[in-house]
C-alpha positions as YAML, in Angstrom:
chain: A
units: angstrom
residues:
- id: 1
  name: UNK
  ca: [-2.04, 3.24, 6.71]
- id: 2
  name: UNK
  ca: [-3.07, 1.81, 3.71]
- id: 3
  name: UNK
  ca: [-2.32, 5.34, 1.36]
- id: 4
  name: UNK
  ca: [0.87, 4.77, 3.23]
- id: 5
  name: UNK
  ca: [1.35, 1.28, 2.36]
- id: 6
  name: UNK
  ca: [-0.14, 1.76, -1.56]
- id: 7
  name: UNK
  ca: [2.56, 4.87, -1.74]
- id: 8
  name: UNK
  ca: [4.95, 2.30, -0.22]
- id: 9
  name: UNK
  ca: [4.39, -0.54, -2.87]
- id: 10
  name: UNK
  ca: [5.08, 2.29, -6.11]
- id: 11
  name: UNK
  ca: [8.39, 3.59, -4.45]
- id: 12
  name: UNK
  ca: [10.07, 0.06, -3.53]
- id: 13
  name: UNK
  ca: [8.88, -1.27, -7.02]
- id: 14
  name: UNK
  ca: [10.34, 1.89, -8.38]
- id: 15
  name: UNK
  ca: [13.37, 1.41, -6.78]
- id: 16
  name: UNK
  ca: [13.51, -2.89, -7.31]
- id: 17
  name: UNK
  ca: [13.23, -2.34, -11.03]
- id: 18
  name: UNK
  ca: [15.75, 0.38, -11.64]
- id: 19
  name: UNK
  ca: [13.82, 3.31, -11.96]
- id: 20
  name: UNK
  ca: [14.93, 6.77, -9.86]
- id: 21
  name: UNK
  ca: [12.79, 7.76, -7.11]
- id: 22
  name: UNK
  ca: [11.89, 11.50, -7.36]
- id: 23
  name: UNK
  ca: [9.71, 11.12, -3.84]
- id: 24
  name: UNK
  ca: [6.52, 10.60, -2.22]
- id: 25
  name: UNK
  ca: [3.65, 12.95, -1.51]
- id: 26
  name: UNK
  ca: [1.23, 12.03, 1.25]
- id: 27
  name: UNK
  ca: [-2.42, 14.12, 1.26]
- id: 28
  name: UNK
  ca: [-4.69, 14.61, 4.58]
- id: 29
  name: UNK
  ca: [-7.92, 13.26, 1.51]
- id: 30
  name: UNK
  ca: [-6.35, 10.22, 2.06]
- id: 31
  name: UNK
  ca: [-4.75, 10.33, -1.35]
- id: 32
  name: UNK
  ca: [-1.10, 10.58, -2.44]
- id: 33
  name: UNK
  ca: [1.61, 10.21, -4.94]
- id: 34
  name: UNK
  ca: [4.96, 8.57, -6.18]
- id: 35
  name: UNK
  ca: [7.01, 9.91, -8.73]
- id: 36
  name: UNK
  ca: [10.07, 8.45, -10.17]
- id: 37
  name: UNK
  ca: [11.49, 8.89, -13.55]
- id: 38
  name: UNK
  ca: [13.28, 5.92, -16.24]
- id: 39
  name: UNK
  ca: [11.72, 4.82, -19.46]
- id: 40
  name: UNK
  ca: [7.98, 5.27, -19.68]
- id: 41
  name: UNK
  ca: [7.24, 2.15, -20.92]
- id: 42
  name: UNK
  ca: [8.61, -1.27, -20.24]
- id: 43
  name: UNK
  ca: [7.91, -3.92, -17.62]
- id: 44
  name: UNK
  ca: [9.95, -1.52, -14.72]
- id: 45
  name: UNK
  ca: [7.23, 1.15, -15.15]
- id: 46
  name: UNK
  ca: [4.13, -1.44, -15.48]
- id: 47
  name: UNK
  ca: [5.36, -3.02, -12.13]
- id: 48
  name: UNK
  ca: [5.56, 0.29, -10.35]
- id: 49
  name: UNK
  ca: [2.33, 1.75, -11.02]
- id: 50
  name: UNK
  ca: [0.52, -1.86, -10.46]
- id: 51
  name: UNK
  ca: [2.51, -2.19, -7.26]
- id: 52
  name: UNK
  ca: [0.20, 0.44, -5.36]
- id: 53
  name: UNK
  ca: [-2.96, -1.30, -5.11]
- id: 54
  name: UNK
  ca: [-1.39, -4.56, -4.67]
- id: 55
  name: UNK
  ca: [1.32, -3.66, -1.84]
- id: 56
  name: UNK
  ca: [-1.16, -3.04, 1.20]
- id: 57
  name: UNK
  ca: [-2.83, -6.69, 0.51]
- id: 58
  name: UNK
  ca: [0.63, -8.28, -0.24]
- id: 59
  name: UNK
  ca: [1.86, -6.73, 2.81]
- id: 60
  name: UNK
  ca: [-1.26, -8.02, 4.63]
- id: 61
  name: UNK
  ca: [-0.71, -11.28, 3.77]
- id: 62
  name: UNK
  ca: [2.84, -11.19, 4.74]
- id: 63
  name: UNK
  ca: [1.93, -9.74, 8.19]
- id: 64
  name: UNK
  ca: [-0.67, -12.63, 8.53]
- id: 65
  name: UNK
  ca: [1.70, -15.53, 7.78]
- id: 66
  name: UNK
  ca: [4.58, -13.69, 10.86]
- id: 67
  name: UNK
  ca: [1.38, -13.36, 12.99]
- id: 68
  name: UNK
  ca: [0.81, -17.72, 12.34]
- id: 69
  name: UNK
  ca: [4.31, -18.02, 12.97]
- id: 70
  name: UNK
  ca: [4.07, -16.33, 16.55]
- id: 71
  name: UNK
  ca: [6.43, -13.65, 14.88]
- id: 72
  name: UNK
  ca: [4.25, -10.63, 16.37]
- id: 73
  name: UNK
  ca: [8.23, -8.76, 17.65]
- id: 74
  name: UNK
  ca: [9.37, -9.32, 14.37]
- id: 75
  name: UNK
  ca: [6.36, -7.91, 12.75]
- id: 76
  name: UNK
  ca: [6.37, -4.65, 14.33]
- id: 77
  name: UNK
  ca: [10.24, -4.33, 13.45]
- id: 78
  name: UNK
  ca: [9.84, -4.87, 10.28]
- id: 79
  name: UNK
  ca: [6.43, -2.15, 10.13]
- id: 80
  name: UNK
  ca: [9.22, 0.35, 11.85]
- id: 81
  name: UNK
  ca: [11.83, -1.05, 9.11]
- id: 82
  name: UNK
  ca: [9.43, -0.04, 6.26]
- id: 83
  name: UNK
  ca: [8.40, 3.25, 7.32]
- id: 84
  name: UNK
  ca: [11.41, 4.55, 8.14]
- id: 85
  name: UNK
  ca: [12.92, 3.93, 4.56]
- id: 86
  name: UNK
  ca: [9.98, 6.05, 3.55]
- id: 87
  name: UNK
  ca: [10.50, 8.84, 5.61]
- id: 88
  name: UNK
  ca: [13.64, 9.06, 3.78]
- id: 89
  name: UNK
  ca: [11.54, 9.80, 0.49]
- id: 90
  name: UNK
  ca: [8.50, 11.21, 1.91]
- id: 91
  name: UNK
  ca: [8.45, 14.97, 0.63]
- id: 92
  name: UNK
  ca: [5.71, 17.27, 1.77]
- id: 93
  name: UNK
  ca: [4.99, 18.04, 5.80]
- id: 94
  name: UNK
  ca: [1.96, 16.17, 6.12]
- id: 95
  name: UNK
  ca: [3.30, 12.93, 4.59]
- id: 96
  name: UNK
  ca: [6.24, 13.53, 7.08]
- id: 97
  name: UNK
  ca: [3.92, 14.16, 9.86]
- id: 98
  name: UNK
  ca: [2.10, 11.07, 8.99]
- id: 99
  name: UNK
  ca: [5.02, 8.42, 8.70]
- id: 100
  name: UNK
  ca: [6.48, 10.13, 11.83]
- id: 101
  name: UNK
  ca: [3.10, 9.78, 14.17]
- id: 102
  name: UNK
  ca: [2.38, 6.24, 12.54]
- id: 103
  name: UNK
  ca: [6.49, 4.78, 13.36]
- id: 104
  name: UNK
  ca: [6.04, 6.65, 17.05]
- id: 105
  name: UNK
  ca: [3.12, 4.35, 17.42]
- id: 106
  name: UNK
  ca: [4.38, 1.00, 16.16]
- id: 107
  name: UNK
  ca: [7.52, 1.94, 18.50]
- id: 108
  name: UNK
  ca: [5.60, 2.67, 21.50]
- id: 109
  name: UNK
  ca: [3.37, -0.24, 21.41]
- id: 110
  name: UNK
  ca: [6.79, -2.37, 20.65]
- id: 111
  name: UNK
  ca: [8.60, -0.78, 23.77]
- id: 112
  name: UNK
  ca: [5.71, -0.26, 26.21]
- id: 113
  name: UNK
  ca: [2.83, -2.26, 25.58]
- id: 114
  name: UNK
  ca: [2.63, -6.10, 27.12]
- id: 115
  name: UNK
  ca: [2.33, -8.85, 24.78]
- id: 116
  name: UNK
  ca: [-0.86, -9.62, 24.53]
- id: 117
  name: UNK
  ca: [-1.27, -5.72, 23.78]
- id: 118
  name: UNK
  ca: [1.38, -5.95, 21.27]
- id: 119
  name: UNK
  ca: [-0.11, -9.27, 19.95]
- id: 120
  name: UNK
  ca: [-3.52, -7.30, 19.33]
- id: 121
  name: UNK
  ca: [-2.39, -4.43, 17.90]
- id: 122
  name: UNK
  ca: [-0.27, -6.56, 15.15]
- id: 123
  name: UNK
  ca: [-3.53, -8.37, 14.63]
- id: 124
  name: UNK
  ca: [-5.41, -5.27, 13.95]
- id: 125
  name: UNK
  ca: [-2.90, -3.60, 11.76]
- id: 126
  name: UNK
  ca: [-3.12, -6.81, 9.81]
- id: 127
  name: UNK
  ca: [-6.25, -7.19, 9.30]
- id: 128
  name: UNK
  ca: [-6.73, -3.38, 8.75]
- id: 129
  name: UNK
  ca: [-4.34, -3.73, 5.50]
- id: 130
  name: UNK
  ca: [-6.17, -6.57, 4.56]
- id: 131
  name: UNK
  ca: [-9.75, -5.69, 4.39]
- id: 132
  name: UNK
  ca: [-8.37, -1.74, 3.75]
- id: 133
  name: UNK
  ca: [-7.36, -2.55, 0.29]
- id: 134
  name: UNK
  ca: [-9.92, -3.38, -1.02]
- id: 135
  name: UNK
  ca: [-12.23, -0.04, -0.51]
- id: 136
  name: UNK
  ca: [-9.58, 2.14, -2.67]
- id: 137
  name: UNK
  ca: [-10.39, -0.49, -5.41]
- id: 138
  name: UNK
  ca: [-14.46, -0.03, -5.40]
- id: 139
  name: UNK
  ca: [-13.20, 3.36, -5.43]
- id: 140
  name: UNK
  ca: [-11.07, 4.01, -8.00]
- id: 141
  name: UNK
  ca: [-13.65, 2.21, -10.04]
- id: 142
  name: UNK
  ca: [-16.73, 4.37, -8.96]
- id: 143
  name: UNK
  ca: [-14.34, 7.82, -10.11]
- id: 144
  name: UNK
  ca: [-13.32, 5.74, -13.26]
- id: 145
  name: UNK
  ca: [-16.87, 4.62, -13.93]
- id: 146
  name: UNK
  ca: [-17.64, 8.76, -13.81]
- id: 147
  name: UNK
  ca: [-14.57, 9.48, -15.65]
- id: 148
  name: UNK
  ca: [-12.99, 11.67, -12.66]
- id: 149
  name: UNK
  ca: [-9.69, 9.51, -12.49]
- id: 150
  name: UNK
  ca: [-8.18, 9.61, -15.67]
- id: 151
  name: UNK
  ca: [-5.09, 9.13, -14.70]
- id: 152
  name: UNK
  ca: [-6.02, 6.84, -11.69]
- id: 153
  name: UNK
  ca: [-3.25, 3.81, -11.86]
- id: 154
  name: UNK
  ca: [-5.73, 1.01, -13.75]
- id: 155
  name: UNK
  ca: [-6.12, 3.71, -16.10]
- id: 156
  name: UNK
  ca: [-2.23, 4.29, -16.61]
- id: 157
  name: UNK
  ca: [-2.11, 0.30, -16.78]
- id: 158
  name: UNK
  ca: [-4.32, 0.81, -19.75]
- id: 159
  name: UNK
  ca: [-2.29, 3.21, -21.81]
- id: 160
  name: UNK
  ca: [1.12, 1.00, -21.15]
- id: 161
  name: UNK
  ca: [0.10, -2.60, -21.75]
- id: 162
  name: UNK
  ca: [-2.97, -2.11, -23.96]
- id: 163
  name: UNK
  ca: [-5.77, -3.99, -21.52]
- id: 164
  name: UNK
  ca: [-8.74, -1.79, -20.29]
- id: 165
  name: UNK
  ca: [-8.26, -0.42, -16.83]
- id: 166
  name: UNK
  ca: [-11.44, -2.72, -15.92]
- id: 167
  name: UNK
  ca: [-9.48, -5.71, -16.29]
- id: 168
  name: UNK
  ca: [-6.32, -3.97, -13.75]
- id: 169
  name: UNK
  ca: [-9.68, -2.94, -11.28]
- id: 170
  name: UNK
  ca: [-10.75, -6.71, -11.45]
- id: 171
  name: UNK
  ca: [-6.57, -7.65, -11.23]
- id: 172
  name: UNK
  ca: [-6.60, -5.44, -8.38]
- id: 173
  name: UNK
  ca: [-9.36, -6.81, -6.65]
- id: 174
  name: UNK
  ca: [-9.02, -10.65, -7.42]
- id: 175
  name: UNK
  ca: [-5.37, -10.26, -5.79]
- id: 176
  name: UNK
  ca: [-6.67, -8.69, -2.79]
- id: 177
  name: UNK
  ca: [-9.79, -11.09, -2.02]
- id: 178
  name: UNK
  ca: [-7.09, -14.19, -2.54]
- id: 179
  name: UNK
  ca: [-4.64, -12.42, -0.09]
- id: 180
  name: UNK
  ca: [-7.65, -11.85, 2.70]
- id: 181
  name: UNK
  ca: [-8.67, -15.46, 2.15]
- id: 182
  name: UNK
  ca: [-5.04, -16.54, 2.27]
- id: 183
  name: UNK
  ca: [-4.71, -14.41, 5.19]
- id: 184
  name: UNK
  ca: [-7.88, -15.68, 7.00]
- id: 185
  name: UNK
  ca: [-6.76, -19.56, 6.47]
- id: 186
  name: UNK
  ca: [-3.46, -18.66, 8.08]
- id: 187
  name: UNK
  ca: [-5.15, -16.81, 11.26]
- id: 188
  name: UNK
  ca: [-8.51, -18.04, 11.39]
- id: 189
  name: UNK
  ca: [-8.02, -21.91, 12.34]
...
């Protein structure tokens, strides 16, 4: 869910600041890739690739503030909303396979479950995206600290805007913490 959601965040970006969308590639390691094509510099290309660690927090904290709001319908609408705009762009069988099995579920639980089930589930997917984000972060750091992710996305930050990939980890990571506190005032009162 959150590969899904990081994968998510490049393509809409992508998309949002004018760049074309070759496709998305989902991997059973848990990894996966966006590709899209425009100028390879500029603030359209810096927005994409620092969209993918950002989106599954952002998206967290958006799925908190519904959940306050007693919004748990709308929520799962717009989960099945969002996935199936990237099965349109999803491009290998397992990425397929994935989006497919993870819309069947928010579907089923919208159509079948009672509300209270439905209410918990949307709870747990929240919180899943929220406190999800942040162990690709540690990670990406660990492979960048043992220079196995050269061309992880802090480190593709670094080459377009000139400011060590550190600082994108630590952008990265600030942004999430703020979105699970955020997220935590909103649900935790």
């Amino acid at each position: 869910m959150v590969t899904i959601a990081h994968e998510g965040g490049h393509a809409l970006v992508a998309v949002a600041t004018g760049r074309r969308l070759a496709g998305v590639r989902l991997h059973s390691d848990t990894s996966g890739v966006t590709v899209s094509s425009g100028r390879p510099t500029g603030p359209g290309v810096v927005l994409t690739v620092a969209a993918g660690y950002t989106a599954p927090s952002l998206l967290g904290l958006g799925a908190a503030g519904l959940l306050a709001t007693g919004r748990v319908s709308l929520l799962l609408q717009v989960i099945v909303a969002l996935l199936l705009v990237l099965l349109v762009v999803v491009r290998n069988g397992f990425g397929v396979a994935t989006v497919l099995v993870s819309t069947g579920v928010v579907l089923g639980v919208s159509w079948f479950a009672t509300d209270d089930v439905q209410a918990g589930f949307a709870a747990y997917a929240t919180w899943f995206l929220l406190l999800g984000a942040l162990r690709p972060i540690v990670e990406v750091q660990r492979q960048r600290r043992r220079r196995r992710a050269r061309d992880s996305d802090p480190d593709q930050l670094a080459r377009l805007t000139g400011l060590p990939g550190t600082f994108w980890v630590g952008v990265f990571g600030v942004l999430s913490l703020g979105c699970l506190a955020g997220a935590a005032a909103a649900l935790v009162v």
